[in-house]
PDB file of C-alpha atoms in Angstrom:
ATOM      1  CA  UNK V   1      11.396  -9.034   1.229  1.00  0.00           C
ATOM      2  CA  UNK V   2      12.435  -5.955   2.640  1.00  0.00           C
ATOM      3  CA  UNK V   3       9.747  -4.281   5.275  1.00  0.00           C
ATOM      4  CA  UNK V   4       9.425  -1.180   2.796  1.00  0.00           C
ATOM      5  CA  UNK V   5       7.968  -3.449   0.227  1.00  0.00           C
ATOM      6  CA  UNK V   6       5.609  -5.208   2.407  1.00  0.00           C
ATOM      7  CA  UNK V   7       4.205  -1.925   3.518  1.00  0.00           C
ATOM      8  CA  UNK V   8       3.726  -0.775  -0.209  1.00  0.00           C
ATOM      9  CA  UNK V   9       2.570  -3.717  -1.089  1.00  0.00           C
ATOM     10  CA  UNK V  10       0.050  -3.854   1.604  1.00  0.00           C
ATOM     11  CA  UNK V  11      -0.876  -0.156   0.712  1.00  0.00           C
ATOM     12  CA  UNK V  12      -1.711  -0.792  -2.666  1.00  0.00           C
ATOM     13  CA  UNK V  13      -3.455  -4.021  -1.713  1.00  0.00           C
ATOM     14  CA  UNK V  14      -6.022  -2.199   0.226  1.00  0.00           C
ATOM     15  CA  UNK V  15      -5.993   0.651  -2.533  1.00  0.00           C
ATOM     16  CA  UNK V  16      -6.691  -2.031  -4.899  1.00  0.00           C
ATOM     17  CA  UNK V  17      -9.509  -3.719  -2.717  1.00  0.00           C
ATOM     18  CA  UNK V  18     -11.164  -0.270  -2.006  1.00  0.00           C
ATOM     19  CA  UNK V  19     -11.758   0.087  -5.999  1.00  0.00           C
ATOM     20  CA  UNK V  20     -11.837  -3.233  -7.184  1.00  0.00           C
ATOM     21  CA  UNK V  21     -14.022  -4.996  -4.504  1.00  0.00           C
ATOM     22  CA  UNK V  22     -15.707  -1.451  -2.859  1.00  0.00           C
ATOM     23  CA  UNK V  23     -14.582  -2.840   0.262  1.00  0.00           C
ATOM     24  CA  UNK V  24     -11.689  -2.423   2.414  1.00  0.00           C
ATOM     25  CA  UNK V  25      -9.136  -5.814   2.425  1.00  0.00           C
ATOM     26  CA  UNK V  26      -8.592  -4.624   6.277  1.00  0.00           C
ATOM     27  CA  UNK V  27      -9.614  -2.201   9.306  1.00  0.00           C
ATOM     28  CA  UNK V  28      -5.825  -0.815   9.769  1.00  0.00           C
ATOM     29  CA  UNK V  29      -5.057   2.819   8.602  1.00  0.00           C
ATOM     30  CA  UNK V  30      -1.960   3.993   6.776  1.00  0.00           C
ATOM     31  CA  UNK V  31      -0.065   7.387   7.439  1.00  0.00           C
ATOM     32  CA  UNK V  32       2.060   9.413   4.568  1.00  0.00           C
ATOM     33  CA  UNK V  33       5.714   8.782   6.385  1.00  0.00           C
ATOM     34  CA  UNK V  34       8.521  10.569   4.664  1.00  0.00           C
ATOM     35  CA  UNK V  35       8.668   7.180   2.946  1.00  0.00           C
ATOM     36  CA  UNK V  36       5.735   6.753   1.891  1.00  0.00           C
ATOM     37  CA  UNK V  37       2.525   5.314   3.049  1.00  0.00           C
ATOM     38  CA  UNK V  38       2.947   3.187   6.294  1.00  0.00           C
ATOM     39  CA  UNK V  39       0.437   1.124   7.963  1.00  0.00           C
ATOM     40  CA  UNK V  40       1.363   1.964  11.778  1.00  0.00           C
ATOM     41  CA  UNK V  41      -0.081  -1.703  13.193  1.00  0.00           C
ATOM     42  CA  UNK V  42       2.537  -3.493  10.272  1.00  0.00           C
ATOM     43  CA  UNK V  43       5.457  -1.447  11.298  1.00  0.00           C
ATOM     44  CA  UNK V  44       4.793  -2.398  14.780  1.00  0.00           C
ATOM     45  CA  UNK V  45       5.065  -6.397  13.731  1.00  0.00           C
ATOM     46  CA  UNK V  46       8.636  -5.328  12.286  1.00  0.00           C
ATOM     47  CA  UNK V  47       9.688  -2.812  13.789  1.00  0.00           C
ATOM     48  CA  UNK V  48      13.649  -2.326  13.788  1.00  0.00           C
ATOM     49  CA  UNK V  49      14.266  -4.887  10.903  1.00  0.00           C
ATOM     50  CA  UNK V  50      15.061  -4.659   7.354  1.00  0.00           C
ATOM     51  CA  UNK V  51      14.080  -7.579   6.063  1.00  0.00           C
ATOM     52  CA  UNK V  52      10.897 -10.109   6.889  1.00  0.00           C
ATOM     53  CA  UNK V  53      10.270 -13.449   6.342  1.00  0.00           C
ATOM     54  CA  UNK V  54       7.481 -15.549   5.970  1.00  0.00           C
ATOM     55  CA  UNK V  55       5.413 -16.030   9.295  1.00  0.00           C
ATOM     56  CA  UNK V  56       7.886 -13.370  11.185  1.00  0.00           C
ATOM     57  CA  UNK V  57       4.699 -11.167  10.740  1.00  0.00           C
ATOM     58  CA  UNK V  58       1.224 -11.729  12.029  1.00  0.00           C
ATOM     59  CA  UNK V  59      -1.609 -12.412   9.867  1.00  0.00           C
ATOM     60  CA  UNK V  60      -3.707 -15.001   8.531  1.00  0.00           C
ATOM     61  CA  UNK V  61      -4.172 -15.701   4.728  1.00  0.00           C
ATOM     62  CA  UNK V  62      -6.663 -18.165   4.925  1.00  0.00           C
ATOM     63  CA  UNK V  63      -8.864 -15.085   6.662  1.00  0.00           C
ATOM     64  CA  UNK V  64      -8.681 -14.279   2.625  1.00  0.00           C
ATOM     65  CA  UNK V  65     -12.225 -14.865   0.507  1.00  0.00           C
ATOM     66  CA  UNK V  66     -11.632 -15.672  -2.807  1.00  0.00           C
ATOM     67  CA  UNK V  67     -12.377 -12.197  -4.133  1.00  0.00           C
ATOM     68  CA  UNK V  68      -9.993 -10.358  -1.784  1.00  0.00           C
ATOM     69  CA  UNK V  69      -6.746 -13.452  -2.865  1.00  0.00           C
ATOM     70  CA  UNK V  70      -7.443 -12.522  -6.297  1.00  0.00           C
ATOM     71  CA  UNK V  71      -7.419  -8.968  -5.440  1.00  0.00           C
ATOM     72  CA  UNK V  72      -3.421  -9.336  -3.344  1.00  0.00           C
ATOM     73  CA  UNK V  73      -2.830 -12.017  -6.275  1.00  0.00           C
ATOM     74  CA  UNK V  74      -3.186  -9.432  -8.657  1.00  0.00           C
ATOM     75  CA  UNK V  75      -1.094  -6.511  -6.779  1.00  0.00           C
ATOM     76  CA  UNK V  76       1.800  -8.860  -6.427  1.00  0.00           C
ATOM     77  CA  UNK V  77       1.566  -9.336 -10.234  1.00  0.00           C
ATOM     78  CA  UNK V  78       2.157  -6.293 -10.844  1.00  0.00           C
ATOM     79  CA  UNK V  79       3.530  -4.135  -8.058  1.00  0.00           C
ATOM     80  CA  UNK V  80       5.822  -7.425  -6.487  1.00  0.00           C
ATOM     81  CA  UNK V  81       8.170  -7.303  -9.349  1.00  0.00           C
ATOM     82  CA  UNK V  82       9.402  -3.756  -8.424  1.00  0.00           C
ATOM     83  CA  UNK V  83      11.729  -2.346  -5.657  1.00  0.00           C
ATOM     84  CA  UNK V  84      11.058  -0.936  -2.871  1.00  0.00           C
ATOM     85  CA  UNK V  85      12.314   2.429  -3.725  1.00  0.00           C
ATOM     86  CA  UNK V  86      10.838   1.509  -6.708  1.00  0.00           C
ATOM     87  CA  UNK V  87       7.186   1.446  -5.150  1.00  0.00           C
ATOM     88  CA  UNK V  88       8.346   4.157  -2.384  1.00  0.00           C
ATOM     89  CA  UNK V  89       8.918   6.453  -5.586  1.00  0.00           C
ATOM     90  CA  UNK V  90       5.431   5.767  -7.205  1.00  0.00           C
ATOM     91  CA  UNK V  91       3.169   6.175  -4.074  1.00  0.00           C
ATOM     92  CA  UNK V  92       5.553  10.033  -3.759  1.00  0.00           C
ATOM     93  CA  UNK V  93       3.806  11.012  -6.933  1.00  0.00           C
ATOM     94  CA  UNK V  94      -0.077   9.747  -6.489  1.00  0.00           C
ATOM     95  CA  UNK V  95      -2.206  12.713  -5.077  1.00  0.00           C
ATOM     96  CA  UNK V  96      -3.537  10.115  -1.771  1.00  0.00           C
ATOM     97  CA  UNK V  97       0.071  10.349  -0.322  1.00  0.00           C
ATOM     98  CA  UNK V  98       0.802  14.041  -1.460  1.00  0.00           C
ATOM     99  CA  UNK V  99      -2.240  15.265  -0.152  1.00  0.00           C
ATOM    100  CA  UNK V 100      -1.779  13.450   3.001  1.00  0.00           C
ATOM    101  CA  UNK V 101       1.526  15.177   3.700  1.00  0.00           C
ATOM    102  CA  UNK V 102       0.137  18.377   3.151  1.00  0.00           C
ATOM    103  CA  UNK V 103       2.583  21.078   3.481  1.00  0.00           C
ATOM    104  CA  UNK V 104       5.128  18.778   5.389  1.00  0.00           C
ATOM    105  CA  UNK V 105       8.542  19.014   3.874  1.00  0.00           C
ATOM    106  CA  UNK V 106      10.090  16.465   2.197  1.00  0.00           C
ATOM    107  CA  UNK V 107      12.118  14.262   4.484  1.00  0.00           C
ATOM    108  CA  UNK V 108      10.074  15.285   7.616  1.00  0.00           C
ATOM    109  CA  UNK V 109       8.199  13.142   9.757  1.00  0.00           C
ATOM    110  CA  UNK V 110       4.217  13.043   9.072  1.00  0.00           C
ATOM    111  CA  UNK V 111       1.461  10.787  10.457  1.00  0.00           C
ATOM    112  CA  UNK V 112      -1.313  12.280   8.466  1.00  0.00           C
ATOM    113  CA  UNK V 113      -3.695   9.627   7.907  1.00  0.00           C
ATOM    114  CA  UNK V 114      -4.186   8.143   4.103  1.00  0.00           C
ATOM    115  CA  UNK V 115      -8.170   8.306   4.007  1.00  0.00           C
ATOM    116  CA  UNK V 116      -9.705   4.951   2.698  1.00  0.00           C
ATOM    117  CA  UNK V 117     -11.748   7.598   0.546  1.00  0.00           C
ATOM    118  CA  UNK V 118      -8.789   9.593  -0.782  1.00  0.00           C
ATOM    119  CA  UNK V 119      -7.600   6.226  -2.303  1.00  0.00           C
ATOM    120  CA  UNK V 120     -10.182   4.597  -3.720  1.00  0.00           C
ATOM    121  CA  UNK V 121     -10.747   7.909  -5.539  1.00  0.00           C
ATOM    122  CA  UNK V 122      -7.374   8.308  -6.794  1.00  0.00           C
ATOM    123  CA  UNK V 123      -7.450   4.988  -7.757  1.00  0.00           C
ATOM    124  CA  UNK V 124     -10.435   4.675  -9.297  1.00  0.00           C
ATOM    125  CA  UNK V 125      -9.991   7.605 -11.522  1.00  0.00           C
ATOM    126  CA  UNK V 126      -7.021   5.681 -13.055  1.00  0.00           C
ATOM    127  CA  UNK V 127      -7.600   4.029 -15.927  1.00  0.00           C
ATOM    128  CA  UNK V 128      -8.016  -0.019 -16.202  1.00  0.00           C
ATOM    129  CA  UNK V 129      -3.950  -0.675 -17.022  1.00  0.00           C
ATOM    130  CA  UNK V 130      -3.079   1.484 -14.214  1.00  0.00           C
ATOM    131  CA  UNK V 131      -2.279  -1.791 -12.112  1.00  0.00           C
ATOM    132  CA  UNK V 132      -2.953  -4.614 -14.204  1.00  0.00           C
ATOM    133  CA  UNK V 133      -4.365  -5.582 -17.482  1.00  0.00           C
ATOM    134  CA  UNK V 134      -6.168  -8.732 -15.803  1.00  0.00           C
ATOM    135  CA  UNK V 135      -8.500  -6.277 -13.369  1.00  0.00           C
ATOM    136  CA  UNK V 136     -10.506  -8.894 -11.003  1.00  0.00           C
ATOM    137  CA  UNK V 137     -14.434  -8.248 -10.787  1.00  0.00           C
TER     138      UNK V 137
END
């Protein structure tokens, strides 16, 4: 997949685990780039490529309880069938990434941090179908 999608699917993985399991799937921050939100530690792991495959990237799924795989199983389900500009698009209109920027233009470089509590609220406030129709508990 291409590295934009990983990082949005990443970002609305931990979104997702902030509401859905009040807990945080990992410690790493993300940052409202002109592209959306961008975990700094990923982009690091792929840096300068377009693409990733499987194991090019480090990280462990086994680390994974069962509450936090049915939590990324049910973001892929929903958010892996998109694009990235697709995603890239959606995360440009939800208030965590917006308020992050600030007043940074569009297209400039920002590395305002996403706060862990600016997303679970956004996301909370949603309602259930926001992300998926089979919310885990």
């Amino acid at each position: 997949m291409s590295a934009m999608k990983l990082q949005k699917l990443c970002y609305y993985s931990q979104a997702w685990s902030l509401v859905w399991d009040d807990a945080p799937l990992f410690a790493q921050e993300f940052q409202a780039w002109k592209n959306g939100p961008v975990c700094p530690d990923l982009y690091s792991e792929h840096r300068g490529q377009f693409s990733v495959e499987a194991g090019e990237v480090n990280g462990n799924s086994c680390a994974l309880n069962s509450t936090q795989r049915e939590t990324v199983d049910a973001v892929l389900k929903y958010y892996g069938k998109h694009s990235a500009q697709w995603l890239s698009d959606l995360t440009h209109a939800e208030a965590p990434w917006l308020e992050a920027r600030g007043d940074h233009e569009e297209g400039t470089r920002c590395m305002n941090v996403i706060s862990q509590a600016a997303m679970a609220e956004y996301y909370g406030s949603l309602p259930p179908d926001a992300a998926n129709t089979d919310i885990p508990n």
